[in-house]
């Protein structure tokens, strides 16, 4: 079984500042890693995913994440945030060995203020 | 891109009544759909896996008689909350994988249904 830890429940940041949302995972098998964004009262939208290959993954809306196997981390970063980035961000993991579903972290609320 | 549509987006019902939530894959077929429940300020918890033409697989702790799932076709799964109670109030989200033959095909999510039971 896998688990995902998002240590920060809320991250306040000013517009145009950089941001990093932390995600750590645990698994006994190889995994795929995902970041999803959820705007208020909406479903989830895939930001980016790591399946294999380059450990630096670029996604939509200027976000990127880096897979660090030794630290079992998959932190999400953006060099300059906008007000519109205010949303909840979920890190998720699935087994790479089968057609498994996702295990989500508890989410991090990104609050961007002017 | 792949789209998963969920209806209704919000519903208010009285305690004791039943509510049906529909999940449709609009431009692809899905033999498997997933139903998640999200409590306020918490993560998504997988409730059940909906399988077309067969019974759903429920996660531990989820009452199958309360949360009825019917996957009638390759593009439609429904979740019926029977005899709803206020504690069933939550945000329900469905998802499906566009390419089910690819392990790394990501899940696409519906926009969710906000259920409030009064």
PDB file of N, CA, C and O in Angstrom, chain B residues 78-105:
ATOM      1  N   UNK B  78     -23.704   5.341 -12.230  1.00  0.00           N
ATOM      2  CA  UNK B  78     -24.508   6.140 -11.313  1.00  0.00           C
ATOM      3  C   UNK B  78     -24.257   5.707  -9.882  1.00  0.00           C
ATOM      4  O   UNK B  78     -24.028   4.525  -9.600  1.00  0.00           O
ATOM      5  N   UNK B  79     -24.285   6.706  -9.004  1.00  0.00           N
ATOM      6  CA  UNK B  79     -24.158   6.477  -7.568  1.00  0.00           C
ATOM      7  C   UNK B  79     -25.450   6.956  -6.928  1.00  0.00           C
ATOM      8  O   UNK B  79     -25.827   8.121  -7.100  1.00  0.00           O
ATOM      9  N   UNK B  80     -26.144   6.067  -6.246  1.00  0.00           N
ATOM     10  CA  UNK B  80     -27.370   6.432  -5.555  1.00  0.00           C
ATOM     11  C   UNK B  80     -27.139   6.359  -4.060  1.00  0.00           C
ATOM     12  O   UNK B  80     -26.779   5.292  -3.536  1.00  0.00           O
ATOM     13  N   UNK B  81     -27.340   7.486  -3.415  1.00  0.00           N
ATOM     14  CA  UNK B  81     -27.250   7.536  -1.962  1.00  0.00           C
ATOM     15  C   UNK B  81     -28.656   7.265  -1.434  1.00  0.00           C
ATOM     16  O   UNK B  81     -29.576   8.074  -1.629  1.00  0.00           O
ATOM     17  N   UNK B  82     -28.836   6.126  -0.829  1.00  0.00           N
ATOM     18  CA  UNK B  82     -30.177   5.736  -0.388  1.00  0.00           C
ATOM     19  C   UNK B  82     -30.415   6.161   1.053  1.00  0.00           C
ATOM     20  O   UNK B  82     -29.489   6.173   1.876  1.00  0.00           O
ATOM     21  N   UNK B  83     -31.656   6.519   1.337  1.00  0.00           N
ATOM     22  CA  UNK B  83     -32.047   6.932   2.689  1.00  0.00           C
ATOM     23  C   UNK B  83     -30.987   7.866   3.272  1.00  0.00           C
ATOM     24  O   UNK B  83     -30.360   7.579   4.306  1.00  0.00           O
ATOM     25  N   UNK B  84     -30.812   8.968   2.586  1.00  0.00           N
ATOM     26  CA  UNK B  84     -29.727   9.882   2.949  1.00  0.00           C
ATOM     27  C   UNK B  84     -29.918  10.473   4.346  1.00  0.00           C
ATOM     28  O   UNK B  84     -31.046  10.734   4.781  1.00  0.00           O
ATOM     29  N   UNK B  85     -28.805  10.677   5.005  1.00  0.00           N
ATOM     30  CA  UNK B  85     -28.781  11.318   6.322  1.00  0.00           C
ATOM     31  C   UNK B  85     -27.831  12.510   6.269  1.00  0.00           C
ATOM     32  O   UNK B  85     -26.967  12.584   5.385  1.00  0.00           O
ATOM     33  N   UNK B  86     -27.955  13.419   7.201  1.00  0.00           N
ATOM     34  CA  UNK B  86     -27.069  14.590   7.185  1.00  0.00           C
ATOM     35  C   UNK B  86     -25.586  14.240   7.129  1.00  0.00           C
ATOM     36  O   UNK B  86     -24.812  14.962   6.500  1.00  0.00           O
ATOM     37  N   UNK B  87     -25.211  13.139   7.729  1.00  0.00           N
ATOM     38  CA  UNK B  87     -23.779  12.770   7.706  1.00  0.00           C
ATOM     39  C   UNK B  87     -23.317  12.311   6.329  1.00  0.00           C
ATOM     40  O   UNK B  87     -22.107  12.138   6.105  1.00  0.00           O
ATOM     41  N   UNK B  88     -24.264  12.111   5.417  1.00  0.00           N
ATOM     42  CA  UNK B  88     -23.892  11.778   4.042  1.00  0.00           C
ATOM     43  C   UNK B  88     -23.564  13.024   3.229  1.00  0.00           C
ATOM     44  O   UNK B  88     -23.099  12.910   2.079  1.00  0.00           O
ATOM     45  N   UNK B  89     -23.825  14.173   3.819  1.00  0.00           N
ATOM     46  CA  UNK B  89     -23.504  15.425   3.124  1.00  0.00           C
ATOM     47  C   UNK B  89     -22.010  15.470   2.845  1.00  0.00           C
ATOM     48  O   UNK B  89     -21.193  15.288   3.743  1.00  0.00           O
ATOM     49  N   UNK B  90     -21.688  15.702   1.595  1.00  0.00           N
ATOM     50  CA  UNK B  90     -20.283  15.633   1.199  1.00  0.00           C
ATOM     51  C   UNK B  90     -20.154  16.047  -0.252  1.00  0.00           C
ATOM     52  O   UNK B  90     -21.141  16.392  -0.904  1.00  0.00           O
ATOM     53  N   UNK B  91     -18.938  15.991  -0.737  1.00  0.00           N
ATOM     54  CA  UNK B  91     -18.653  16.267  -2.136  1.00  0.00           C
ATOM     55  C   UNK B  91     -18.258  14.939  -2.771  1.00  0.00           C
ATOM     56  O   UNK B  91     -17.304  14.298  -2.327  1.00  0.00           O
ATOM     57  N   UNK B  92     -19.003  14.523  -3.758  1.00  0.00           N
ATOM     58  CA  UNK B  92     -18.761  13.235  -4.412  1.00  0.00           C
ATOM     59  C   UNK B  92     -18.193  13.483  -5.804  1.00  0.00           C
ATOM     60  O   UNK B  92     -18.743  14.277  -6.579  1.00  0.00           O
ATOM     61  N   UNK B  93     -17.118  12.800  -6.116  1.00  0.00           N
ATOM     62  CA  UNK B  93     -16.448  12.997  -7.401  1.00  0.00           C
ATOM     63  C   UNK B  93     -16.223  11.651  -8.071  1.00  0.00           C
ATOM     64  O   UNK B  93     -15.775  10.698  -7.421  1.00  0.00           O
ATOM     65  N   UNK B  94     -16.514  11.600  -9.346  1.00  0.00           N
ATOM     66  CA  UNK B  94     -16.243  10.370 -10.096  1.00  0.00           C
ATOM     67  C   UNK B  94     -15.037  10.585 -11.010  1.00  0.00           C
ATOM     68  O   UNK B  94     -14.658  11.717 -11.322  1.00  0.00           O
ATOM     69  N   UNK B  95     -14.459   9.498 -11.420  1.00  0.00           N
ATOM     70  CA  UNK B  95     -13.315   9.600 -12.325  1.00  0.00           C
ATOM     71  C   UNK B  95     -13.238   8.366 -13.205  1.00  0.00           C
ATOM     72  O   UNK B  95     -13.813   7.328 -12.899  1.00  0.00           O
ATOM     73  N   UNK B  96     -12.519   8.513 -14.285  1.00  0.00           N
ATOM     74  CA  UNK B  96     -12.332   7.396 -15.210  1.00  0.00           C
ATOM     75  C   UNK B  96     -11.004   7.575 -15.926  1.00  0.00           C
ATOM     76  O   UNK B  96     -10.487   8.684 -16.060  1.00  0.00           O
ATOM     77  N   UNK B  97     -10.509   6.461 -16.402  1.00  0.00           N
ATOM     78  CA  UNK B  97      -9.236   6.474 -17.119  1.00  0.00           C
ATOM     79  C   UNK B  97      -9.548   6.379 -18.608  1.00  0.00           C
ATOM     80  O   UNK B  97     -10.228   5.453 -19.049  1.00  0.00           O
ATOM     81  N   UNK B  98      -9.063   7.344 -19.379  1.00  0.00           N
ATOM     82  CA  UNK B  98      -9.403   7.378 -20.795  1.00  0.00           C
ATOM     83  C   UNK B  98      -8.877   6.163 -21.535  1.00  0.00           C
ATOM     84  O   UNK B  98      -9.568   5.558 -22.347  1.00  0.00           O
ATOM     85  N   UNK B  99      -7.637   5.802 -21.246  1.00  0.00           N
ATOM     86  CA  UNK B  99      -7.044   4.657 -21.936  1.00  0.00           C
ATOM     87  C   UNK B  99      -6.851   3.550 -20.908  1.00  0.00           C
ATOM     88  O   UNK B  99      -5.827   3.482 -20.234  1.00  0.00           O
ATOM     89  N   UNK B 100      -7.811   2.692 -20.817  1.00  0.00           N
ATOM     90  CA  UNK B 100      -7.779   1.693 -19.750  1.00  0.00           C
ATOM     91  C   UNK B 100      -6.739   0.616 -19.991  1.00  0.00           C
ATOM     92  O   UNK B 100      -6.397  -0.133 -19.075  1.00  0.00           O
ATOM     93  N   UNK B 101      -6.230   0.568 -21.206  1.00  0.00           N
ATOM     94  CA  UNK B 101      -5.228  -0.448 -21.498  1.00  0.00           C
ATOM     95  C   UNK B 101      -3.816   0.065 -21.208  1.00  0.00           C
ATOM     96  O   UNK B 101      -2.847  -0.656 -21.405  1.00  0.00           O
ATOM     97  N   UNK B 102      -3.738   1.305 -20.735  1.00  0.00           N
ATOM     98  CA  UNK B 102      -2.425   1.862 -20.427  1.00  0.00           C
ATOM     99  C   UNK B 102      -2.344   2.126 -18.931  1.00  0.00           C
ATOM    100  O   UNK B 102      -3.128   2.901 -18.386  1.00  0.00           O
ATOM    101  N   UNK B 103      -1.371   1.496 -18.295  1.00  0.00           N
ATOM    102  CA  UNK B 103      -1.253   1.644 -16.850  1.00  0.00           C
ATOM    103  C   UNK B 103      -1.042   3.083 -16.437  1.00  0.00           C
ATOM    104  O   UNK B 103      -1.472   3.507 -15.390  1.00  0.00           O
ATOM    105  N   UNK B 104      -0.340   3.830 -17.271  1.00  0.00           N
ATOM    106  CA  UNK B 104       0.012   5.185 -16.859  1.00  0.00           C
ATOM    107  C   UNK B 104      -0.974   6.233 -17.368  1.00  0.00           C
ATOM    108  O   UNK B 104      -0.709   7.421 -17.278  1.00  0.00           O
ATOM    109  N   UNK B 105      -2.090   5.808 -17.902  1.00  0.00           N
ATOM    110  CA  UNK B 105      -3.096   6.769 -18.346  1.00  0.00           C
ATOM    111  C   UNK B 105      -3.722   7.419 -17.115  1.00  0.00           C
ATOM    112  O   UNK B 105      -4.249   6.730 -16.248  1.00  0.00           O
TER     113      UNK B 105
END
